[in-house]
Coordinates of C-alpha atoms and ligand atoms in Angstrom, one line a residue:
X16 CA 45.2 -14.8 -17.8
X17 CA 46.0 -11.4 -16.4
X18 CA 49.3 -10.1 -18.2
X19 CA 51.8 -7.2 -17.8
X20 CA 50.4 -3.8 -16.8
X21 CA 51.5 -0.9 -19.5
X22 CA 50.1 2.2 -18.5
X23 CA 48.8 4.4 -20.9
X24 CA 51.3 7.7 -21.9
X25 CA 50.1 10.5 -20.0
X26 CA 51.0 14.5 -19.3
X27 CA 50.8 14.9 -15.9
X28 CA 49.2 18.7 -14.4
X29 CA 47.5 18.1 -11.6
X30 CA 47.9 18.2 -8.0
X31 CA 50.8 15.7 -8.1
X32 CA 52.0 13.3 -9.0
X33 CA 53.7 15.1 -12.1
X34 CA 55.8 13.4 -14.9
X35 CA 59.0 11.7 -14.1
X36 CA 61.8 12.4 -15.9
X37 CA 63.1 9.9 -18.3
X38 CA 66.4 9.8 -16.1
X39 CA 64.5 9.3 -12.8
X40 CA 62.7 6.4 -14.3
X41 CA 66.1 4.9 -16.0
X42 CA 67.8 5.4 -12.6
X43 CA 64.7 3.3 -11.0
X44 CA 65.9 0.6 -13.4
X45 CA 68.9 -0.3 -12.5
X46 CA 69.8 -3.3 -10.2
X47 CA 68.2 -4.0 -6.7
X48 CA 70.8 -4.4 -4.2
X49 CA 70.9 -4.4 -0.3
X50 CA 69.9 -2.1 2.0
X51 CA 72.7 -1.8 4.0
X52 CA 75.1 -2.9 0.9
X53 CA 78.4 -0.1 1.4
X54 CA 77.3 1.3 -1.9
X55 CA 74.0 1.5 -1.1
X56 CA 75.1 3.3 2.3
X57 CA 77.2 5.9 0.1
X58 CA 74.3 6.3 -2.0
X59 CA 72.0 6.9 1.1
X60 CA 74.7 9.9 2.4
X61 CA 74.5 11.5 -0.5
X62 CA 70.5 11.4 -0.3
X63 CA 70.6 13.3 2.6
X64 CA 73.3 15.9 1.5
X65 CA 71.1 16.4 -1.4
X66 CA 68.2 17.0 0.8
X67 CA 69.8 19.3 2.8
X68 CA 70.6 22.0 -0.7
X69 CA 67.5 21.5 -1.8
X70 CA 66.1 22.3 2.1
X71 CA 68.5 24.7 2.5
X72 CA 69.6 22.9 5.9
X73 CA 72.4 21.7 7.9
X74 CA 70.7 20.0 9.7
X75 CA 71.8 16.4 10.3
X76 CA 68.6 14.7 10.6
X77 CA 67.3 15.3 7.3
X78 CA 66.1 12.6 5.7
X79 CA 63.7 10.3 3.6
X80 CA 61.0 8.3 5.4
X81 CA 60.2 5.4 3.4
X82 CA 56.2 6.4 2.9
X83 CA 54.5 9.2 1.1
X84 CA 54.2 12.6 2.4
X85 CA 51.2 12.2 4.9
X86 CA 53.7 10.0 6.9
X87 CA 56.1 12.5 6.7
X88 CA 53.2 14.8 8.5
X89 CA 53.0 12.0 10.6
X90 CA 56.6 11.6 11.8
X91 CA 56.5 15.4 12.4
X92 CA 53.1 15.2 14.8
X93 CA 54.7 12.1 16.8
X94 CA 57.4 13.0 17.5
X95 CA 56.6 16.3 18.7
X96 CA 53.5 16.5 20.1
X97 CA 52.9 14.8 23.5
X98 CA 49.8 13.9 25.4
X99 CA 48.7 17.4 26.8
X100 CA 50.6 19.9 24.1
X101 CA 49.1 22.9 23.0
X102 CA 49.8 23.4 19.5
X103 CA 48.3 26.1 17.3
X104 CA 47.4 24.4 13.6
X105 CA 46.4 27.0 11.1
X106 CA 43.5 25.9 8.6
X107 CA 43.3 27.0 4.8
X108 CA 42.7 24.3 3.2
X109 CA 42.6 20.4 3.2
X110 CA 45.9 20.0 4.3
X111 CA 45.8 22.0 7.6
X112 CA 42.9 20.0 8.9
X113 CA 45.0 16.7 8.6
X114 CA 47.4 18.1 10.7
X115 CA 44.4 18.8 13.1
X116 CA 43.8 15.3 13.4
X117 CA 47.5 14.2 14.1
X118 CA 47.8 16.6 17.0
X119 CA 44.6 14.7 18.6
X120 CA 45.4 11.7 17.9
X121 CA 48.4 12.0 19.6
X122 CA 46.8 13.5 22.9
X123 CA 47.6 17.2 21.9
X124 CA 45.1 19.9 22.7
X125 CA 44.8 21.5 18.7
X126 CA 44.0 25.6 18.9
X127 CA 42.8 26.4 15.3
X128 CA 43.7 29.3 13.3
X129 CA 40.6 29.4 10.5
X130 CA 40.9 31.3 7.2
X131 CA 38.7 31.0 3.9
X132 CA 40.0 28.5 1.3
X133 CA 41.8 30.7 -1.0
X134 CA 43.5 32.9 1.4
X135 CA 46.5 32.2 3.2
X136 CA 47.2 31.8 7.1
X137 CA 46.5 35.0 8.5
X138 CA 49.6 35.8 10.7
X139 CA 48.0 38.5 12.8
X140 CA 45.4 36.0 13.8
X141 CA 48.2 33.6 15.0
X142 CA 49.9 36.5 17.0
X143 CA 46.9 37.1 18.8
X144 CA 46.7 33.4 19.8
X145 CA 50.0 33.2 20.8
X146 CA 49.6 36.4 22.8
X147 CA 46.6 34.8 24.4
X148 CA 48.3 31.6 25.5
X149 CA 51.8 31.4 27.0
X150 CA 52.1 27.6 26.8
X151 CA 52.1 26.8 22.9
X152 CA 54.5 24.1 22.3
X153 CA 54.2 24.6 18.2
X154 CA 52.7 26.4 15.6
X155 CA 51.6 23.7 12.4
X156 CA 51.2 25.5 9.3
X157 CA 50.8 24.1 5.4
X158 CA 53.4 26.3 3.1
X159 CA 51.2 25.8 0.0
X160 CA 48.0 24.4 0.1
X161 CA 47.5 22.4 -2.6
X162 CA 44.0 22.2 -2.1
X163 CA 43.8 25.7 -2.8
X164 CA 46.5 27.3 -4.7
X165 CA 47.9 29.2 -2.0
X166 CA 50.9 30.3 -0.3
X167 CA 51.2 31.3 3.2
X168 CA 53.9 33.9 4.7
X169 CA 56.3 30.4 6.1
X170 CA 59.4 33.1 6.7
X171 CA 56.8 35.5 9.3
X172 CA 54.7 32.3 10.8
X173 CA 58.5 31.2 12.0
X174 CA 59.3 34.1 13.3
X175 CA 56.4 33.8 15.3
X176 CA 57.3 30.8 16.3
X177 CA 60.5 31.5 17.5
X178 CA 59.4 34.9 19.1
X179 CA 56.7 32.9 21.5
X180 CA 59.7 29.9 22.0
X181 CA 57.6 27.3 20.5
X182 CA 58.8 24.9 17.7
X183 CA 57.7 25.1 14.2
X184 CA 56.1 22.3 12.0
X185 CA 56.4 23.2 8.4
X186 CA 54.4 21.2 5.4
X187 CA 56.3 21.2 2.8
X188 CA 55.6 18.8 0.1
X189 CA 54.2 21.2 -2.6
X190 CA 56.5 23.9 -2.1
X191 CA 59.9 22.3 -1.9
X192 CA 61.5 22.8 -5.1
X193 CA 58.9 25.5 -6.6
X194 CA 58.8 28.3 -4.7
X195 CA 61.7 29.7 -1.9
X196 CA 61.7 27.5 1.0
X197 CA 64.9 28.4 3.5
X198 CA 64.5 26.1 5.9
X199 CA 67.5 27.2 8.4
X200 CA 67.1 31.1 7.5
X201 CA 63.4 31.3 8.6
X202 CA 64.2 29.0 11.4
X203 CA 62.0 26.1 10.4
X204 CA 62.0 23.6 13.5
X205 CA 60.6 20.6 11.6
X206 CA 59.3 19.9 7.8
X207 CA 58.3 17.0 5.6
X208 CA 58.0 17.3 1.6
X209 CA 56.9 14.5 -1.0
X210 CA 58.9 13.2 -3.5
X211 CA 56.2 13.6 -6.2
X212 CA 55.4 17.2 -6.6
X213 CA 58.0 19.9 -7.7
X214 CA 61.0 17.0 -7.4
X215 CA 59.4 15.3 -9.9
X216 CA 60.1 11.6 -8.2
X217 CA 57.6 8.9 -8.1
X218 CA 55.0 9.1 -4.8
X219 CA 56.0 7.1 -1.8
X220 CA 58.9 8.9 -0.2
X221 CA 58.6 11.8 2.2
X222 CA 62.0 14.3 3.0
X223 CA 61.8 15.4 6.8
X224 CA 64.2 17.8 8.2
X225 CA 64.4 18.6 12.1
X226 CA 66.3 21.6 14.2
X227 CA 68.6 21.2 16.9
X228 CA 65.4 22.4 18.9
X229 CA 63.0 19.7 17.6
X230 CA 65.6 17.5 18.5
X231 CA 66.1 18.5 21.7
X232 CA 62.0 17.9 22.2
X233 CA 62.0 14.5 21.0
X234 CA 65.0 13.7 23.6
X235 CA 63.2 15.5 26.7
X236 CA 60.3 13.8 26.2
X237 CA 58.2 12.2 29.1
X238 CA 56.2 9.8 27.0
X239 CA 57.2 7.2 24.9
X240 CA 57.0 7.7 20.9
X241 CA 53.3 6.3 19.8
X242 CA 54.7 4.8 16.8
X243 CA 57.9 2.2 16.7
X244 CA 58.4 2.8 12.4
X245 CA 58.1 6.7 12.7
X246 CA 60.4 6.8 16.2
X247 CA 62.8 9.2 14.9
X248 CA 65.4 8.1 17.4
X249 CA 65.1 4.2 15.8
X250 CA 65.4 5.6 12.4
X251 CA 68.7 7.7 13.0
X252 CA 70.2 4.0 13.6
X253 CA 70.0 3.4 10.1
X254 CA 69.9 6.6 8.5
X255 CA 72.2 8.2 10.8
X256 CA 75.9 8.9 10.0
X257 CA 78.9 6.0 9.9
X258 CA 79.6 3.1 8.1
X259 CA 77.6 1.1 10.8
X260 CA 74.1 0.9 10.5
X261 CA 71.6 -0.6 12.3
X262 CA 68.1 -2.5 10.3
X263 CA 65.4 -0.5 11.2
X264 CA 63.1 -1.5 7.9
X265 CA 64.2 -2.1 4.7
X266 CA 64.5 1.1 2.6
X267 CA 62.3 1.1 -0.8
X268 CA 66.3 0.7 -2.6
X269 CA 64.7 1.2 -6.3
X270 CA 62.5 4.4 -5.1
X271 CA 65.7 6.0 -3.1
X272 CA 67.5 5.5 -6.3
X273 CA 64.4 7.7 -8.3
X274 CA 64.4 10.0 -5.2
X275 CA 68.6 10.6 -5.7
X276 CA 68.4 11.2 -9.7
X277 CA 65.7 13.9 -9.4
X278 CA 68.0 15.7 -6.8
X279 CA 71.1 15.2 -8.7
X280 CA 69.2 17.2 -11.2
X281 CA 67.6 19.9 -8.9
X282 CA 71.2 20.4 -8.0
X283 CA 72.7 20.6 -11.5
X284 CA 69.6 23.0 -12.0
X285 CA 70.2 25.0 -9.4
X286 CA 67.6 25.3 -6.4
X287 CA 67.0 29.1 -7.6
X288 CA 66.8 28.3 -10.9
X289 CA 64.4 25.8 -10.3
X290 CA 62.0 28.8 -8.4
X291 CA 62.5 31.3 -11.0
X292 CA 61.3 28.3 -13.7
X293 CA 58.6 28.1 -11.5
X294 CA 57.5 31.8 -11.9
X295 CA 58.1 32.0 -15.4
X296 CA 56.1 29.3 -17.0
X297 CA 53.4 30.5 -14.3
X298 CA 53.1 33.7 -16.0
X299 CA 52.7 32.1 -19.5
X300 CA 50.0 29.6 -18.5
X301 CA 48.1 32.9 -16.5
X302 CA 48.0 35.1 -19.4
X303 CA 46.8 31.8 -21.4
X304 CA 44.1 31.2 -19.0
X305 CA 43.0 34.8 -18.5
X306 CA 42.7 34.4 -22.8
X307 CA 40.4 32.0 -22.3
X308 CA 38.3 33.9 -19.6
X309 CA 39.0 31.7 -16.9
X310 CA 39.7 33.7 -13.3
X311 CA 42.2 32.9 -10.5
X312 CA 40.8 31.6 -7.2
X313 CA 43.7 33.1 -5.3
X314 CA 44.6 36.8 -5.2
X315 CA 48.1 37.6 -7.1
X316 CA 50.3 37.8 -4.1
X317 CA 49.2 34.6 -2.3
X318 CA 49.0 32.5 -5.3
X319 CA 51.5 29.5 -5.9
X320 CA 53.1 29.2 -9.3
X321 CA 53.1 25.5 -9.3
X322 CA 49.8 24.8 -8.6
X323 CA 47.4 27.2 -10.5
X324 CA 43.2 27.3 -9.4
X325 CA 41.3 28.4 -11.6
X326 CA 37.2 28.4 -11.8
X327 CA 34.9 26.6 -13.7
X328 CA 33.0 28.5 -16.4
X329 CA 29.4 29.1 -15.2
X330 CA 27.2 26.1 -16.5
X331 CA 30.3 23.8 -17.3
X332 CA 30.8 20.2 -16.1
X333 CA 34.0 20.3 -14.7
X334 CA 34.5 16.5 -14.9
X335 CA 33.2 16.4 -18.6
X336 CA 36.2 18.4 -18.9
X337 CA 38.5 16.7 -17.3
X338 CA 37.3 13.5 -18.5
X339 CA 37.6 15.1 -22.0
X340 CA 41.4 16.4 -21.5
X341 CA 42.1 13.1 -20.4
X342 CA 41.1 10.7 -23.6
X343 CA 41.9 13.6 -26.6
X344 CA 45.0 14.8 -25.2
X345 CA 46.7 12.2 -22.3
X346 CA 46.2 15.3 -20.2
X347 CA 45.6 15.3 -16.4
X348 CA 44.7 18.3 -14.5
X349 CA 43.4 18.1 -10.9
X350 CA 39.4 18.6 -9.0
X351 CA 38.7 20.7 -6.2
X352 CA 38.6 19.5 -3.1
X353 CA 36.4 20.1 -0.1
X354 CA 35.0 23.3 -0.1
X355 CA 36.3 23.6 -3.9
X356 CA 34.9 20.5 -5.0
X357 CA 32.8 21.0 -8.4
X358 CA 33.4 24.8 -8.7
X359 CA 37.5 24.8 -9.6
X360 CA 40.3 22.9 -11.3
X361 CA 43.9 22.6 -10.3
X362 CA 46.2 22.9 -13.0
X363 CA 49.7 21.7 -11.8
X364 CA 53.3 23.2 -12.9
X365 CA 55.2 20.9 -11.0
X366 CA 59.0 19.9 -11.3
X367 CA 59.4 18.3 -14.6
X368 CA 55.7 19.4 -15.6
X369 CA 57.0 23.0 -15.7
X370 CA 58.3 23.4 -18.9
X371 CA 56.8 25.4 -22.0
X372 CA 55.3 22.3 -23.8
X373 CA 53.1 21.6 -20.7
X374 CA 52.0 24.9 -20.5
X375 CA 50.9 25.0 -24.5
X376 CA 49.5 21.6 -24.8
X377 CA 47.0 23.1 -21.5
X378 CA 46.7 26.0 -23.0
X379 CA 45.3 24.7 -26.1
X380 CA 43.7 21.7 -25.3
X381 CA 41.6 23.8 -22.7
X382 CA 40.4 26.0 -25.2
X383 CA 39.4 23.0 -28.2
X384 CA 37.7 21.5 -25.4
X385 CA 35.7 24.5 -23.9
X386 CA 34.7 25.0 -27.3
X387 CA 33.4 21.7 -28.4
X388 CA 31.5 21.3 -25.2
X389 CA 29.8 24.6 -26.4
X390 CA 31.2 27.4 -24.3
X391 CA 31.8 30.7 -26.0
X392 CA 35.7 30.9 -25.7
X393 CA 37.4 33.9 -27.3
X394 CA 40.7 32.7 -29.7
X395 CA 44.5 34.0 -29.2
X396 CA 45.4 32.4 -25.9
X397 CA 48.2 30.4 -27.3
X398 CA 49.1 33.4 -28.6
X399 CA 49.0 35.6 -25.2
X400 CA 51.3 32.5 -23.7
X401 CA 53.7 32.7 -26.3
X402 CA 54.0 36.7 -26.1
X403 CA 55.0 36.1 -22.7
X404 CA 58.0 33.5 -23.6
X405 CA 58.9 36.4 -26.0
X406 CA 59.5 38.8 -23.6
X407 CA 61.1 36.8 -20.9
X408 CA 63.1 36.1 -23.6
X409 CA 64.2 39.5 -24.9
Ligands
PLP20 C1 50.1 15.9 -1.5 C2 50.2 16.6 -0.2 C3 50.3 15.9 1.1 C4 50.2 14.4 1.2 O1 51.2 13.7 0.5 P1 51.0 12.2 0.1 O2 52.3 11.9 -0.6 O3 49.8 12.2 -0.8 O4 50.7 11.4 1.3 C5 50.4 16.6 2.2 N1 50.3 18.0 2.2 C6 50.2 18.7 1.1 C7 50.2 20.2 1.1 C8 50.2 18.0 -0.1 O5 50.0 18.7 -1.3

């Protein structure tokens, strides 16, 4: 007899997902009702409202897709790209190559950008491109690479974008919520996020935002939409505006209700307040980790406070570690990927996994377990955090 599944209690600092607030996970409680139930229909309004403070957005279509955030990348690519496009897709990481594939899948022509894992999108190299080329359609860029640790310059690649009149494609889904993201101010054309990074909302759901100019793409376009579920013009029937709504698919009800607590909060927060948390347990965790000897992948300036690389003491396992984090202290932190794999970790400071006890409990179960696996690890990191909470503080 298989019975009920309880998963174990765990602190979540990896790549994502990160811990969902008690109230998220309450709100996911309560009843199951109909999709296109009037309350649920308020309910879904205020969703997008929501979306559009924490996107820093008017625009109307902004919305949830009802799949995680590599459908959201998806409902960008097909609805923008047409058989034929150029589209310039920069490459730092994991993320950008995945955009790569959407753009060929859907017929475009993909011009890469390349830069080293660990550095962010070079915008000179994209200039150059777009001065080589007058018939871009978009520029596809990843805002922080999870993979990596890095942030790329989204308010200049924009700019860009708008300079050479092609649309933007923005990935989102690390950086919304943990680091300034101003979605009409840098002119952003069209951008998806994840619910289960820096909003702190169970995986599944993707926010997607798109300008008056992406808009104006999907409507002039020759072909027909590739997909019938990620047809943005089908999905505007039910998510669009007015008591009258159209079934398109029904909406994951108990996950939009996660999705609307862990916006209610950002917004009781404060979207600024939320960055500036962001920075500040950063700083804490670094000068912990520096303690402890352990060196940034990514150079200060590029580096994301939410998602912290660091690399793997010379003649360490770095799965023995994690493995070890994992049954002492209910602590996940994140592998490398790709070019990464085996030589970093990723330690996450995402949404509700920002806070001072995530970065102590790190801090010092790193260190207990460096030592016991034999590394040489000097003491006072806990110590080094703290001094930094003191002078925030003061
Ligand atoms: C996590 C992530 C994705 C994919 O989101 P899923 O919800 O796992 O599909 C895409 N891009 C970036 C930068 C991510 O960090």
């Amino acid at each position: 007899m298989i019975t009920s599944f309880h998963p174990p209690q765990r602190t979540l600092m990896g790549p994502g997902p990160s811990d969902v607030h008690p109230r998220v996970l309450a709100a996911m409680a309560r009843p199951t009702i109909g999709h296109l139930d009037p309350a649920f229909i308020t309910m879904m309004d205020e969703i997008k409202q929501l979306l559009q403070y924490a996107l820093r957005t008017e625009n109307p279509l902004t919305m949830p897709v009802s799949a995680p955030g590599s459908a959201g990348m998806e409902a960008c690519f097909v609805n923008l790209v047409e058989p034929g496009d150029k589209v310039i897709v920069c490459q730092n990481g994991v993320f950008g190559g995945r955009m790569k594939e959407n753009v060929e899948r859907f017929g475009g022509e993909a011009l890469m950008v390349q830069d080293a894992w660990g550095t962010p999108v070079s915008v000179d190299k994209v200039r150059e491109l777009m001065q080589q080329h007058d018939d871009i359609k978009a520029l596809a860029f990843v805002h922080a690479e999870t993979s990596t640790g890095v942030c790329s310059d989204a308010e200049a690649l924009c700019q860009l974008a708008q300079d050479y009149g092609c649309l933007s494609i923005v990935d989102a889904v690390t950086s919304l919520g943990g680091v300034e993201l101003e979605v009409d101010k840098w002119g952003i054309d069209a951008i998806y996020s994840g619910t289960q990074k820096c909003l702190s909302a169970p995986p599944g759901i993707s926010p997607v935002s798109f300008s008056e100019r992406a808009l104006e793409k999907v409507s002039k376009r020759d072909s027909r939409i590739p997909s019938w579920f990620l047809d943005k013009k089908l999905v505007m029937g039910y998510w669009g505006g007015g008591q009258k709504r159209a079934y398109h698919h029904t909406a994951p009800v108990n996950a939009l209700y996660g999705l609307h607590e862990s916006l209610v909060m950002l917004q009781e927060e404060g979207i600024e307040n939320a960055w500036s948390r962001h920075a500040a347990h950063h700083e804490a965790l670094k000068a912990g980790l520096e303690t402890l000897g352990l060196r940034f992948t990514v150079a200060p300036e590029a580096r994301l406070p939410q998602l912290n690389s660091v690399q793997v003491p010379e003649g360490v396992d770095e799965a023995i570690v994690r493995a070890q984090l994992l049954q002492n202290y209910g602590l996940e932190i994140g592998a490398g990927l790709g070019d990464l794999a085996g030589k970093v970790w990723r330690i996450g400071l995402m949404g509700s996994s920002c806070t001072r006890r995530h970065v102590m409990l790190c801090i010092d179960a790193l260190e207990n377990t460096l030592r016991d696996m034999g590394v040489e690890v000097p003491t006072g990191a806990a110590v080094a955090a703290g001094a930094i909470y003191k002078a925030q503080e003061a």
